[in-house]
CSV table of C-alpha atoms in Angstrom, one decimal:
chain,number,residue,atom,x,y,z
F,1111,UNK,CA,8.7,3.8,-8.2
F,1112,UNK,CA,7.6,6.9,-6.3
F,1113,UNK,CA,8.9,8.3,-3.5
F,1114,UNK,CA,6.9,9.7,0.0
F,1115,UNK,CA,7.1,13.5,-0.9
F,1116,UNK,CA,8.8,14.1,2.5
F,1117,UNK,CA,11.6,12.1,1.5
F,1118,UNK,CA,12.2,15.3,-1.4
F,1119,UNK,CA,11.1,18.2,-0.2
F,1120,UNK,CA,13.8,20.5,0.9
F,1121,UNK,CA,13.9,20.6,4.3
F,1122,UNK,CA,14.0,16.7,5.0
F,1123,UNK,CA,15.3,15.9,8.2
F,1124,UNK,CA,18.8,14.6,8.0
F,1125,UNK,CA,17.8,11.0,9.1
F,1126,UNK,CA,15.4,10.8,6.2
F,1127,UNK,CA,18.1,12.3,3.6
F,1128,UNK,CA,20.3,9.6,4.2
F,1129,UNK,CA,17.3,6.9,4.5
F,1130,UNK,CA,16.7,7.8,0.5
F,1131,UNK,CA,20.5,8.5,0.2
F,1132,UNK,CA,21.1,5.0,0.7
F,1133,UNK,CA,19.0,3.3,-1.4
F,1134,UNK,CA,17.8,6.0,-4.3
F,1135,UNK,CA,20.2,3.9,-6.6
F,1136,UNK,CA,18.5,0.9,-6.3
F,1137,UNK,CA,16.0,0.5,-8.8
F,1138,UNK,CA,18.5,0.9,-11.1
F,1139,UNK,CA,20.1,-2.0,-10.6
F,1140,UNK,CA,17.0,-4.2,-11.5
F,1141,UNK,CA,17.6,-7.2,-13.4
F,1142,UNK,CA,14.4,-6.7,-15.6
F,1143,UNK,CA,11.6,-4.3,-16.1
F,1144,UNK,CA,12.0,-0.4,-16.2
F,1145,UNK,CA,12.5,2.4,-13.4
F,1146,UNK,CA,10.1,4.8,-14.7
F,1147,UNK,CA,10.3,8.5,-13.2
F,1148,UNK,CA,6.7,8.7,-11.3
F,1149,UNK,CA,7.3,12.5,-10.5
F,1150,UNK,CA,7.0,13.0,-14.4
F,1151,UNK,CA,2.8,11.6,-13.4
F,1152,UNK,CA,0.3,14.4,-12.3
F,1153,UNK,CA,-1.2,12.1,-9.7
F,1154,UNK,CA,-0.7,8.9,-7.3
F,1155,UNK,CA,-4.2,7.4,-9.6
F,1156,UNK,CA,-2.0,7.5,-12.7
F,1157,UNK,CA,0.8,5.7,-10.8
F,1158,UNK,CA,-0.9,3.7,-8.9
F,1159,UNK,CA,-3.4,2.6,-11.9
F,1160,UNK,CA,0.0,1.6,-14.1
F,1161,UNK,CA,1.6,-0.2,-11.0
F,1162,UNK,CA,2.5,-4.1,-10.7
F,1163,UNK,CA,2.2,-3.6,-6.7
F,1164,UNK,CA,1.7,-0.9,-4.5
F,1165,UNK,CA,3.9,-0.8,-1.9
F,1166,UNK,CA,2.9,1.3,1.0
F,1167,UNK,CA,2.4,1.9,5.1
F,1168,UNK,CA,-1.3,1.5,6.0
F,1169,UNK,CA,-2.2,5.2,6.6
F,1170,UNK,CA,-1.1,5.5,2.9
F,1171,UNK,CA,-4.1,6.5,0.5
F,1172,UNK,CA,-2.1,4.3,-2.2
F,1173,UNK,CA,-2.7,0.9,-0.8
F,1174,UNK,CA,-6.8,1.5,-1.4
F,1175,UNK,CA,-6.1,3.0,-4.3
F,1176,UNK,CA,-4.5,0.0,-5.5
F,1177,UNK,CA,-7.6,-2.7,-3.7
F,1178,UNK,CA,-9.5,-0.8,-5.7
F,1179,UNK,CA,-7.9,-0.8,-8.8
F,1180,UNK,CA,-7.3,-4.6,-8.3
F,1181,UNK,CA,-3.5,-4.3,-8.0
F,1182,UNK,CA,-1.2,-6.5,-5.7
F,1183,UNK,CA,-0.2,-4.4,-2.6
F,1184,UNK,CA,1.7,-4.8,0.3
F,1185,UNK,CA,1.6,-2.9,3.7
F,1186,UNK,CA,4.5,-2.3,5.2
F,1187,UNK,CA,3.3,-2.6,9.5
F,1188,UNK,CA,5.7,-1.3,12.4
F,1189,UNK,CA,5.0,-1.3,16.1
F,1190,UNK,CA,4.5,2.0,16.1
F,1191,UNK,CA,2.0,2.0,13.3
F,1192,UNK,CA,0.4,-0.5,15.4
F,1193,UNK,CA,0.1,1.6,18.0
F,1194,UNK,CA,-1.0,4.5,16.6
F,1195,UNK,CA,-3.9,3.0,14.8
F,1196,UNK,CA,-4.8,1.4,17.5
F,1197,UNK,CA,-5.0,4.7,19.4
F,1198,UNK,CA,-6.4,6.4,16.4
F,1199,UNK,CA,-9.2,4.1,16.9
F,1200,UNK,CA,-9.5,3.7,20.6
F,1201,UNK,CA,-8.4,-0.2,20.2
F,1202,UNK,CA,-10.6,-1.4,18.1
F,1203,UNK,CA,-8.0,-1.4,15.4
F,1204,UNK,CA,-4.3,-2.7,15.7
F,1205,UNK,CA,-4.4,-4.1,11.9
F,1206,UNK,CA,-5.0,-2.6,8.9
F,1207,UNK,CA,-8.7,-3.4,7.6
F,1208,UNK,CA,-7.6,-4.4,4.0
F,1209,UNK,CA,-4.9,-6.6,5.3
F,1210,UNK,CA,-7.5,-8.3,7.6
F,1211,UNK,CA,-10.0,-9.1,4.9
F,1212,UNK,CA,-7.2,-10.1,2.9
F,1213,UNK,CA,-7.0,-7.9,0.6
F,1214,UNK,CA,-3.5,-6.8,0.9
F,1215,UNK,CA,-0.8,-8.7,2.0
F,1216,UNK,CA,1.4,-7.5,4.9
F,1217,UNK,CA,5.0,-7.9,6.7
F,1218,UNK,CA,6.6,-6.3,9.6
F,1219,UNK,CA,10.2,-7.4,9.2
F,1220,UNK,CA,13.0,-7.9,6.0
F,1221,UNK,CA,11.5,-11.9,6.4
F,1222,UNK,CA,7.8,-11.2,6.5
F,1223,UNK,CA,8.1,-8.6,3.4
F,1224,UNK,CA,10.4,-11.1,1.7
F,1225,UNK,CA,7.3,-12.9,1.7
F,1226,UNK,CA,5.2,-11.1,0.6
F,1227,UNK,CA,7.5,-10.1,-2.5
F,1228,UNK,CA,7.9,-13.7,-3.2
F,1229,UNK,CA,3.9,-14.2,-2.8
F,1230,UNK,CA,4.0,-11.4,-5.4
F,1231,UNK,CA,6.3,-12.4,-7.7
F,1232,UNK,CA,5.4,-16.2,-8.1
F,1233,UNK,CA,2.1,-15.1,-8.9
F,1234,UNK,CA,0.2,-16.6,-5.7
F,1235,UNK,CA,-2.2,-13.2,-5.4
F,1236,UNK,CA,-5.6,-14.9,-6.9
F,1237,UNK,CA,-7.4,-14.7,-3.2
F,1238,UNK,CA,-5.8,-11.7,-2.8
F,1239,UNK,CA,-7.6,-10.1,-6.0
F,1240,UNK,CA,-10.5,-12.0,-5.6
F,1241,UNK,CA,-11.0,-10.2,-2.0
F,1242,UNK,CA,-10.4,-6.9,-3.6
F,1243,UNK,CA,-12.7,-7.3,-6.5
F,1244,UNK,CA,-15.6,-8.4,-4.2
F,1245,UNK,CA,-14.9,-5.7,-1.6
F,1246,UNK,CA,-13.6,-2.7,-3.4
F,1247,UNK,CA,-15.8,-2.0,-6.0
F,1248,UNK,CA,-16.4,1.1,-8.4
F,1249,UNK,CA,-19.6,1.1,-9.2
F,1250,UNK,CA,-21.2,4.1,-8.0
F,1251,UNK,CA,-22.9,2.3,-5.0
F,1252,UNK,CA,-20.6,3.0,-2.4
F,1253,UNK,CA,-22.6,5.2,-0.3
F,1254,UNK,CA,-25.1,3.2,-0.6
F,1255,UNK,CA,-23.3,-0.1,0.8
F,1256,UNK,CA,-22.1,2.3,3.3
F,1257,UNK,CA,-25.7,2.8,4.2
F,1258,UNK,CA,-27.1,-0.6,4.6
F,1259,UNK,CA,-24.2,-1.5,6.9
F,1260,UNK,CA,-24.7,1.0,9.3
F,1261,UNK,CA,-28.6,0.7,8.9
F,1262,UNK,CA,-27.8,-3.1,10.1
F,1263,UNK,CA,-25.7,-1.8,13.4
């Protein structure tokens, strides 16, 4: 588990204190498994590489991290992230691109996450992986995929 930094810095708004007031005491409730104190990592990679899922919003650098690292992840989509990617992209994108390809899963709502945890935790990720494997791959041709595609267009 780690938390946004905004959520502990300082000088958190008031609506976000009591956000992580409400449910810091969570995790600790689990029936199995171990709440292990992320802050104590140096960076999101070690986190993220040690992970079961990633669990993210889409402009978060985590969720590629975790397609790359062939992880389970789950983007967590609101109208107004909607919106703002599709204005950050002048419409051509109202979805995040990893969730298209299917290489993430995602949910909007307590149901559609519910989902997705479910999805998760019954172990029905195989296409999911597979997607990631083929299309996030670390093997030091990156720029050059990046090439050929926009040679092609």
């Amino acid at each position: 588990l780690r938390d946004h930094p905004r959520v502990l810095t300082p000088n958190a708004s008031s609506e976000i204190s009591k956000i992580y007031q409400s449910y810091k005491n969570i995790p600790f409730e689990l029936k199995r498994g171990q709440v292990v104190d992320s802050l104590l990592s140096s960076t999101t990679e070690e986190v993220c590489s040690g992970a079961d899922v990633v669990i993210g919003t889409p402009d978060s650098v985590s969720l590629i991290e975790a397609c790359y690292f062939n992880i389970p992840c789950i983007a967590i989509q609101s109208e107004a992230r909607k919106k703002s990617l599709l204005n950050g992209t002048d419409g051509l994108l109202d979805r995040f691109p990893p969730c298209v390809m299917g290489a993430c899963l995602e949910g909007s709502n307590s149901v559609e996450l519910a989902e997705c945890f479910s999805k998760v935790f019954q172990g029905d990720i195989e296409e999911m992986l597979v997607t990631q494997r083929v299309n996030f791959k670390s093997d030091g041709q990156s720029a050059n995929r990046v090439y050929n595609v926009l040679k092609e267009h």
